[in-house]
mmCIF file of C-alpha atoms in Angstrom:
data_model
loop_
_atom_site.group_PDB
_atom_site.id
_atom_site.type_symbol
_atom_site.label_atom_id
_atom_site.label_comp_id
_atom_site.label_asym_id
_atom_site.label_seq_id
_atom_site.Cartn_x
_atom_site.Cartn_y
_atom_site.Cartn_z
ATOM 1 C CA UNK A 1 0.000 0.000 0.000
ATOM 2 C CA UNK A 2 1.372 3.259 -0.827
ATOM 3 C CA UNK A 3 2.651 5.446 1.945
ATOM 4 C CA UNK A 4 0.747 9.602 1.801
ATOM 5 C CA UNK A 5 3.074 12.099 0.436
ATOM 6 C CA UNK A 6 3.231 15.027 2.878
ATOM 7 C CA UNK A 7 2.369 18.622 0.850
ATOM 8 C CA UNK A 8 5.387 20.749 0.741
ATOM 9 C CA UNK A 9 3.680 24.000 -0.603
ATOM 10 C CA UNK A 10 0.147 24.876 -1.849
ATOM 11 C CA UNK A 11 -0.021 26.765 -5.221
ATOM 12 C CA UNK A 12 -2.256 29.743 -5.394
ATOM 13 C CA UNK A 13 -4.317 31.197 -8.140
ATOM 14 C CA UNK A 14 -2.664 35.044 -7.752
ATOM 15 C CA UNK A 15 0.768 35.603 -9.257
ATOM 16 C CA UNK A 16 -0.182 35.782 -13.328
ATOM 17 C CA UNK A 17 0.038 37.465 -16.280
ATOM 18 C CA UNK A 18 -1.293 37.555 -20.073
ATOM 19 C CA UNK A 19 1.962 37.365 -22.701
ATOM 20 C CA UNK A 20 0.109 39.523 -25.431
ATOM 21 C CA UNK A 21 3.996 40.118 -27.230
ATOM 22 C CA UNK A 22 2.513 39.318 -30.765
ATOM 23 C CA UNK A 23 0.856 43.508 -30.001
ATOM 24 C CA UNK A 24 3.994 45.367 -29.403
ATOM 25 C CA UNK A 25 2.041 48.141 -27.574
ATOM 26 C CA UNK A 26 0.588 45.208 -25.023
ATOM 27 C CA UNK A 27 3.420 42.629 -24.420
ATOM 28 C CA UNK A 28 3.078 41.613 -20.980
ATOM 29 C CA UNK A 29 1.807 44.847 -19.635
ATOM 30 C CA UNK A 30 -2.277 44.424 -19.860
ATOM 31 C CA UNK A 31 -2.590 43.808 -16.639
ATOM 32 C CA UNK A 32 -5.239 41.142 -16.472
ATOM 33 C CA UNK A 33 -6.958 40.121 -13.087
ATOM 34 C CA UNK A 34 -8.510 36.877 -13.850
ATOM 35 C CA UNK A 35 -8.683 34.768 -16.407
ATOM 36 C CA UNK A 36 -11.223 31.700 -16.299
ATOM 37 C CA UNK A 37 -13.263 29.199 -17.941
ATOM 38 C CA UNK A 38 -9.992 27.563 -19.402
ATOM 39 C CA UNK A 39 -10.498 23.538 -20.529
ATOM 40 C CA UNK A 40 -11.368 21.000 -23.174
ATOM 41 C CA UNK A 41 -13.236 18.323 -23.220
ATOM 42 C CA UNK A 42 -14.886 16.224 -26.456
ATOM 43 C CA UNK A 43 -17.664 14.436 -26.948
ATOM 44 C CA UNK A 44 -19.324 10.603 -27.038
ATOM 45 C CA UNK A 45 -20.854 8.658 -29.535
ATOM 46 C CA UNK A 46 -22.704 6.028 -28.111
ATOM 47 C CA UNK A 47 -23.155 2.089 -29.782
ATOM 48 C CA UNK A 48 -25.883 -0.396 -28.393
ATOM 49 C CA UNK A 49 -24.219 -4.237 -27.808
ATOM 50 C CA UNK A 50 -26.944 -6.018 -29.649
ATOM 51 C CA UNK A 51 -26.239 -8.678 -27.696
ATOM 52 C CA UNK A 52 -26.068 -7.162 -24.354
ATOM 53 C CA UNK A 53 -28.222 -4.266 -24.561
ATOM 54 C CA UNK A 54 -25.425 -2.323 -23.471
ATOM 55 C CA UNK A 55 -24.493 1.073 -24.408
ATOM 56 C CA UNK A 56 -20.499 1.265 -25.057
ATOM 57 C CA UNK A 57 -19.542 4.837 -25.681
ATOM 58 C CA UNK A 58 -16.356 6.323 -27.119
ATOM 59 C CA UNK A 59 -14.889 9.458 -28.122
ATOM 60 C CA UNK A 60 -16.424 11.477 -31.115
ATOM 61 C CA UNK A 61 -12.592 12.380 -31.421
ATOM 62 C CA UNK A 62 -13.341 16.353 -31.087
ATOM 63 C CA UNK A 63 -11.972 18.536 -28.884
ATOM 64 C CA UNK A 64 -13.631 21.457 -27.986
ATOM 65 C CA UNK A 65 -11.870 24.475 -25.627
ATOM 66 C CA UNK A 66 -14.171 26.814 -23.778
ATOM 67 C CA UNK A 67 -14.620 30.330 -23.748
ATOM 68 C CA UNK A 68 -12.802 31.684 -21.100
ATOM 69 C CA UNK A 69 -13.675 35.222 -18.851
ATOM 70 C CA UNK A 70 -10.701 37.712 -19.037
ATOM 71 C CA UNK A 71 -11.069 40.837 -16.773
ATOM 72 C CA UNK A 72 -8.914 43.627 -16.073
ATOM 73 C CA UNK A 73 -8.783 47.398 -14.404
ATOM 74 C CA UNK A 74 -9.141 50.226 -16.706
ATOM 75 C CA UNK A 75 -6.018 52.026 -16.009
ATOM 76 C CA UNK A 76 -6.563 55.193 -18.022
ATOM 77 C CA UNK A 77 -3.106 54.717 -19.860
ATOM 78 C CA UNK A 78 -2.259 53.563 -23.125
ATOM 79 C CA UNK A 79 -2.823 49.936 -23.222
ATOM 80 C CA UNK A 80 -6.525 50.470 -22.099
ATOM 81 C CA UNK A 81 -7.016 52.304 -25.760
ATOM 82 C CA UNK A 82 -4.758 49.677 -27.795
ATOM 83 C CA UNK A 83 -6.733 46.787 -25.626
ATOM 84 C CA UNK A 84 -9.808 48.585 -27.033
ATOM 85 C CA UNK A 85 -7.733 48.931 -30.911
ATOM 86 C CA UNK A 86 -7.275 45.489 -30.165
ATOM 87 C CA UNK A 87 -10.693 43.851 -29.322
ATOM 88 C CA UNK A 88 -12.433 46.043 -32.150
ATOM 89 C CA UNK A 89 -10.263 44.870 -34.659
ATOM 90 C CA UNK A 90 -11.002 41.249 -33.754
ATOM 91 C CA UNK A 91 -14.839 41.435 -33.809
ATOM 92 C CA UNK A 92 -14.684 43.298 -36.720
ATOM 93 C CA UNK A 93 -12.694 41.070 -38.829
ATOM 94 C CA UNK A 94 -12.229 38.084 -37.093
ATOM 95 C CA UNK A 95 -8.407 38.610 -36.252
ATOM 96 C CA UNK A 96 -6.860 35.623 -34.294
ATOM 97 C CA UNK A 97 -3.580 35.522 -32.369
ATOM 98 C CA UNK A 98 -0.826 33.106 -33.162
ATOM 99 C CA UNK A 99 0.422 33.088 -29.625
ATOM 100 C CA UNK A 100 -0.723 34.081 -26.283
ATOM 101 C CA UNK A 101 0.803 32.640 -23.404
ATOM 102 C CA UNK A 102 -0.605 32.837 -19.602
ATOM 103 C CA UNK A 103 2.036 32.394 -17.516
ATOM 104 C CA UNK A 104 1.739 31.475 -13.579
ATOM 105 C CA UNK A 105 4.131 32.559 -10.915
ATOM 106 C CA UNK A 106 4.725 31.048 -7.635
ATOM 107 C CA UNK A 107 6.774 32.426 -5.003
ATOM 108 C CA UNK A 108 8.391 34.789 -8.183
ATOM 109 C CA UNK A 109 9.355 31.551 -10.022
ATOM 110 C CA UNK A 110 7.536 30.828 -13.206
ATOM 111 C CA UNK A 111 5.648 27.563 -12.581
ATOM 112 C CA UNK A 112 2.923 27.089 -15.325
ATOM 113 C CA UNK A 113 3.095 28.541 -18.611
ATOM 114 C CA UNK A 114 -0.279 27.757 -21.177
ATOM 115 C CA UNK A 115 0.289 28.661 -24.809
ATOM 116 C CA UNK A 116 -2.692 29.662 -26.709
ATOM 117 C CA UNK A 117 -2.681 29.370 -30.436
ATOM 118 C CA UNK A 118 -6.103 31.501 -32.617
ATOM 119 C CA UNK A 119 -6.836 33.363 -29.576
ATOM 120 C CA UNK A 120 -9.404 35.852 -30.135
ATOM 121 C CA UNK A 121 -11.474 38.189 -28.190
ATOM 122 C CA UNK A 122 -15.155 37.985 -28.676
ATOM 123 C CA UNK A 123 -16.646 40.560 -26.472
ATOM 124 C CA UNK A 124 -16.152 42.695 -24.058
ATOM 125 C CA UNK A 125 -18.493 44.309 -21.131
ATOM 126 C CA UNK A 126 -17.813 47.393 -19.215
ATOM 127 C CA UNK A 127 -19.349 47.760 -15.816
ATOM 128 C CA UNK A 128 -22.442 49.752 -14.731
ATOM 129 C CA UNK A 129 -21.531 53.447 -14.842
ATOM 130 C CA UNK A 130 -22.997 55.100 -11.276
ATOM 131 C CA UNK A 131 -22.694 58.299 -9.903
ATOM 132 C CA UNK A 132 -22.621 57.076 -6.029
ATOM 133 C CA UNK A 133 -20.188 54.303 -7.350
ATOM 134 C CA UNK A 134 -16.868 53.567 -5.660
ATOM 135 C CA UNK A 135 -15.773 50.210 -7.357
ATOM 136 C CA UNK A 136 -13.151 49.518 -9.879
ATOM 137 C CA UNK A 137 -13.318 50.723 -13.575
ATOM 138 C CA UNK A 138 -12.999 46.748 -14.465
ATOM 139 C CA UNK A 139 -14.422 45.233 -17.784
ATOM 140 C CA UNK A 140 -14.712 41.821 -18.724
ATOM 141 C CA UNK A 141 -13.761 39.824 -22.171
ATOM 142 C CA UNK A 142 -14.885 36.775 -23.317
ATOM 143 C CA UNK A 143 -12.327 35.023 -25.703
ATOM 144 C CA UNK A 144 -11.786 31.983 -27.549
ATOM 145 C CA UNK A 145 -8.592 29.709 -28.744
ATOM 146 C CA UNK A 146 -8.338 26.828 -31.338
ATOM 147 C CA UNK A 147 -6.033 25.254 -29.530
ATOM 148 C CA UNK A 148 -3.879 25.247 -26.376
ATOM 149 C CA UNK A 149 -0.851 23.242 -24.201
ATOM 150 C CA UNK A 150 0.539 23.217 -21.306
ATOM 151 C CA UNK A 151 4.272 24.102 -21.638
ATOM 152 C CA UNK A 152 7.058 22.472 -19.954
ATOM 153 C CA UNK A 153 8.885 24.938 -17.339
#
C-alpha cells in the first residue's frame, strides 16, 4: 500500500500574467486580473451491444476548448485604448492571435506557462456606470482559442 506524500507548498491562483507580445504596444503589460473558464473536453458517440443491450460509448474524437472570462482594471493609460484597438479589430474582422501565453508565478518563479494558439477576443463588457459608485473601472472579455498546451517549465 502506498505510503501519503506530505504537501510541501500549496499553489495559489494570484501571481499571473497575459503574454500579449505578438501587439507590441501590449506585451506583458495588460494587466489582467482573472482569467477563467480555461479547458477541453470532447464528446461521445454512443453504440448499443446487440447482444447485451449495453451502451459502449467512445470518443467522437473532437476537442472542444471553452470560452474563457478575461477581466482587467481600466487604467486610463495607453494599453486600455490599444486593448480597445485590439478587441475592435477582432470582432470586426475576425483577427486571431498566433500566440498568447498565460504564464503562472509562484513564489516569483515561473511555474505554469499555457500557450494559446487563434486566440481571439469575442466581447467585451464594461461595468455599470454610477454616480454614487466607488468600485473599480474593471471590464470583462470573453475570448476563444483553437487550440492550447501546457508548456514544460
Amino acid at each position: 500500500m502506498a505510503t501519503p506524500m506530505i504537501p510541501a507548498d500549496a499553489m495559489v491562483v494570484n501571481g499571473w500574467y497575459l503574454d500579449l507580445s505578438e501587439i507590441s504596444d501590449i506585451g506583458i503589460n495588460a494587466l489582467f486580473q482573472t482569467l477563467e473558464g480555461v479547458s477541453r473536453s470532447n464528446g461521445t458517440v454512443e453504440v448499443v451491444d446487440a447482444g447485451t443491450n449495453k451502451k459502449l460509448k467512445f470518443s467522437d474524437q473532437l476537442i472542444d476548448y471553452s470560452e474563457m472570462t478575461l477581466t482587467r482594471t481600466y487604467q486610463n493609460n495607453k494599453i486600455d485604448t490599444v486593448m480597445e484597438d485590439l478587441v475592435t479589430e477582432m470582432l470586426t474582422t475576425g483577427l486571431k492571435l498566433d500566440e498568447v501565453i498565460a504564464v503562472k508565478m509562484h513564489n516569483g518563479v515561473q511555474v505554469k506557462r499555457i500557450l494559446f494558439t487563434g486566440f481571439r477576443f469575442l466581447s467585451e463588457e464594461h461595468p455599470t456606470w454610477d454616480t454614487e459608485g466607488t468600485e473599480k473601472y474593471t471590464v470583462s472579455y470573453k475570448a476563444t482559442c483553437d487550440d492550447y498546451a501546457i508548456l514544460p517549465y
